[in-house]
Coordinates of C-alpha atoms in Angstrom, one line a residue:
M190 CA 0.0 -0.1 0.0
V191 CA 1.7 3.2 -1.1
R192 CA 1.1 6.2 1.1
A193 CA -0.7 9.2 -0.7
C194 CA 1.8 11.5 0.9
D195 CA 4.8 9.9 -0.7
A196 CA 3.9 11.7 -3.8
K197 CA 1.6 14.4 -3.0
L198 CA -1.2 14.5 -0.3
P199 CA -4.5 14.6 -2.1
D200 CA -7.4 16.7 -0.9
L201 CA -10.6 14.9 -0.1
P202 CA -12.2 15.1 -3.5
E203 CA -15.1 17.3 -4.8
C204 CA -17.6 14.6 -3.9
I205 CA -17.1 15.7 -0.1
R206 CA -17.3 19.3 -0.6
G207 CA -19.4 19.5 -4.0
R208 CA -23.0 20.3 -4.7
Q209 CA -25.8 17.9 -5.3
G210 CA -25.4 16.4 -9.0
A211 CA -21.8 17.1 -9.3
A212 CA -19.6 14.4 -10.7
V213 CA -18.8 12.1 -7.9
T214 CA -15.1 11.2 -7.4
I215 CA -14.4 9.2 -4.2
P216 CA -11.1 9.0 -2.4
G217 CA -8.6 6.2 -1.9
G218 CA -9.3 2.7 -3.4
P219 CA -11.5 -0.2 -3.1
I220 CA -10.9 -2.7 -0.1
D221 CA -10.1 -6.1 -1.5
S222 CA -8.4 -9.3 0.0
T223 CA -4.9 -7.8 -0.8
I224 CA -5.8 -4.7 1.4
I225 CA -7.2 -6.9 4.2
S226 CA -4.0 -9.0 4.3
E227 CA -2.0 -5.9 4.4
I228 CA -4.0 -4.5 7.3
H229 CA -3.7 -7.7 9.0
N230 CA 0.0 -7.5 9.0
V231 CA 0.3 -4.2 10.5
W232 CA 1.8 -4.1 14.0
G233 CA -1.1 -2.3 15.5
F234 CA -3.1 1.0 15.8
D235 CA -2.9 3.2 18.6
M236 CA -5.2 6.2 17.7
I237 CA -8.5 6.5 16.2
Y238 CA -10.1 9.7 14.5
L239 CA -13.7 10.2 13.6
Y240 CA -14.6 13.0 11.2
T241 CA -18.0 13.7 9.4
A242 CA -18.6 15.2 6.0
A243 CA -21.0 15.6 3.2
I244 CA -22.6 12.5 1.7
P245 CA -21.3 12.6 -1.9
G246 CA -23.8 14.0 -4.3
A247 CA -26.5 14.5 -1.7
S248 CA -28.3 17.5 -0.8
E249 CA -27.2 20.2 1.7
A250 CA -29.3 18.5 4.3
A251 CA -26.6 15.6 4.3
K252 CA -23.8 18.0 5.1
A253 CA -22.4 16.1 8.0
L254 CA -23.7 12.4 7.7
H255 CA -20.7 10.7 6.0
Q256 CA -18.5 9.2 8.6
I257 CA -14.6 9.0 8.0
V258 CA -12.6 7.0 10.2
V259 CA -8.8 7.4 10.5
V260 CA -6.6 5.2 12.6
K261 CA -3.0 5.8 13.3
M262 CA -0.5 2.8 12.8
D263 CA 1.6 2.0 15.8
T264 CA 5.1 1.0 14.8
P265 CA 7.7 -0.6 17.2
D266 CA 10.7 1.4 17.9
K267 CA 13.6 0.4 15.4
E268 CA 16.2 -1.8 16.9
D269 CA 19.1 0.6 16.2
G270 CA 17.3 3.2 18.5
T271 CA 16.5 5.8 15.7
G272 CA 13.0 6.0 16.9
D273 CA 9.6 5.3 15.1
E274 CA 9.1 5.5 11.4
P275 CA 7.1 8.4 10.2
D276 CA 3.4 8.3 11.2
S277 CA 1.0 6.5 8.8
F278 CA -2.6 6.5 8.9
L279 CA -5.4 4.6 7.2
E280 CA -8.5 6.5 6.2
F281 CA -11.8 4.4 6.0
H282 CA -14.9 5.4 4.1
C283 CA -18.2 3.7 3.1
F284 CA -20.0 5.3 0.3
P285 CA -23.3 3.3 -0.2
D286 CA -24.3 4.8 -3.4
H287 CA -20.7 5.4 -4.8
G288 CA -18.2 2.4 -4.7
G289 CA -18.8 1.0 -1.2
F290 CA -16.0 0.6 1.1
R291 CA -12.8 2.5 0.4
I292 CA -9.5 3.0 2.2
R293 CA -6.5 5.5 1.7
K294 CA -3.0 5.4 3.4
T295 CA -1.8 8.8 4.2
C296 CA 0.8 10.4 6.4
I297 CA -1.6 12.8 8.3
E298 CA -4.6 12.2 10.3
V299 CA -6.6 14.9 8.8
P300 CA -8.5 14.2 5.5
G301 CA -8.6 17.0 3.1
G302 CA -11.6 19.2 2.2
K303 CA -14.5 20.1 4.3
F304 CA -14.9 17.8 7.3
T305 CA -15.5 18.0 11.0
L306 CA -13.5 16.3 13.7
V307 CA -16.0 14.6 16.1
K308 CA -13.5 13.0 18.4
H309 CA -9.9 11.3 18.6
E310 CA -8.9 9.0 21.2
R311 CA -5.9 6.8 22.1
C312 CA -6.9 3.2 21.6
G313 CA -4.2 1.4 23.5
G314 CA -2.7 -0.9 20.8
V315 CA -5.2 -2.5 18.6
Y316 CA -3.5 -5.3 16.7
G317 CA -3.9 -4.9 12.8
Y318 CA -5.8 -8.3 12.5
R319 CA -8.5 -7.1 14.6
I320 CA -9.1 -4.0 12.2
A321 CA -8.8 -6.4 9.3
D322 CA -11.3 -8.8 10.5
T323 CA -13.7 -6.0 11.2
V324 CA -13.3 -4.7 7.8
E325 CA -13.6 -8.2 6.2
D326 CA -16.7 -8.9 8.0
W327 CA -18.3 -5.7 6.7
L328 CA -17.2 -6.5 3.2
A329 CA -19.5 -9.4 3.2
K330 CA -22.6 -7.5 4.4
P331 CA -25.1 -5.8 2.2
I332 CA -24.7 -2.0 2.0
T333 CA -27.7 0.1 2.9
F334 CA -28.1 4.0 3.4
S335 CA -26.9 3.6 7.1
T336 CA -23.9 1.3 6.5
G337 CA -21.4 4.2 6.6
V338 CA -22.4 4.9 10.3
E339 CA -22.6 1.3 11.1
F340 CA -19.1 0.7 9.6
A341 CA -17.6 3.6 11.5
E342 CA -19.1 2.3 14.8
A343 CA -17.8 -1.1 14.2
L344 CA -14.2 0.3 13.8
V345 CA -14.6 2.3 17.0
K346 CA -15.9 -0.9 18.8
T347 CA -12.9 -2.7 17.5
C348 CA -10.8 -0.3 19.3
N349 CA -12.9 -0.9 22.4
L350 CA -13.9 2.9 22.5
Q351 CA -17.7 2.4 22.0
E352 CA -18.6 4.3 25.2
A353 CA -16.3 7.4 24.3
F354 CA -18.2 7.7 21.0
S355 CA -21.7 6.5 22.1
D356 CA -23.3 9.9 22.0
H357 CA -22.0 10.6 18.4
F358 CA -23.6 7.4 17.0
K359 CA -26.9 7.9 18.8
E360 CA -27.3 11.3 17.0
A361 CA -25.8 10.1 13.7
Y362 CA -28.3 7.2 13.7
V363 CA -31.1 9.7 14.2
E364 CA -29.7 12.2 11.6
I365 CA -29.2 9.4 8.9
N366 CA -32.7 7.8 9.5
A367 CA -34.3 11.5 9.2
W368 CA -32.3 12.2 6.1
H369 CA -33.3 8.8 4.5
D370 CA -36.9 9.4 5.2
E371 CA -36.8 12.7 3.7
V372 CA -35.2 11.4 0.6
E373 CA -37.7 8.5 0.3
K374 CA -40.5 11.1 0.6
E375 CA -38.9 13.2 -2.2
K376 CA -38.7 10.2 -4.4
A377 CA -42.3 9.1 -3.7
A378 CA -43.6 12.6 -4.5
A379 CA -41.5 12.6 -7.9
R380 CA -43.1 9.2 -8.7
A381 CA -46.5 10.4 -7.9
A382 CA -45.9 13.5 -10.0
M383 CA -44.7 11.5 -13.0
A384 CA -47.7 9.1 -12.7
T385 CA -50.4 12.0 -13.1

């Protein structure tokens, strides 16, 4: 997995800061068995960051419903005493309508573009295989409108931090369900208008 910052750290694309109907570009690459294997081999993760951003291609009402989870890789000290390697982070996304589960490796914990940091916490050394197992489990599940929130919550639980983020997820579920209900009403109204 090549770090995005090894060349030039890309901004979180237009989909996160764009307008409804704009071309949707999504960050990172798809998660597959090779990526799962690479995550499995990571020594561990010691920090988690949770951000919110706009749902790609959605209305202004969905401005903070997309969940972005960033985990910091924990690397052991080098044997020659020169210290840790430069920090590396994995940035996880789930785009229900645009490509499913995505990952990007970067050298900073803050995604580019418009986002809001919800919270960050030290997670006390979570082995790579635990994150890999969680991600692999989610790849097998069907994707729905709320999968992004559920996936983010699952990663937080893997880091044993569900209590620290519980208020956020309670609110996120209420907001994503309200947004989805509104989208469904708009679709029903459009269908009714076309039928008459």
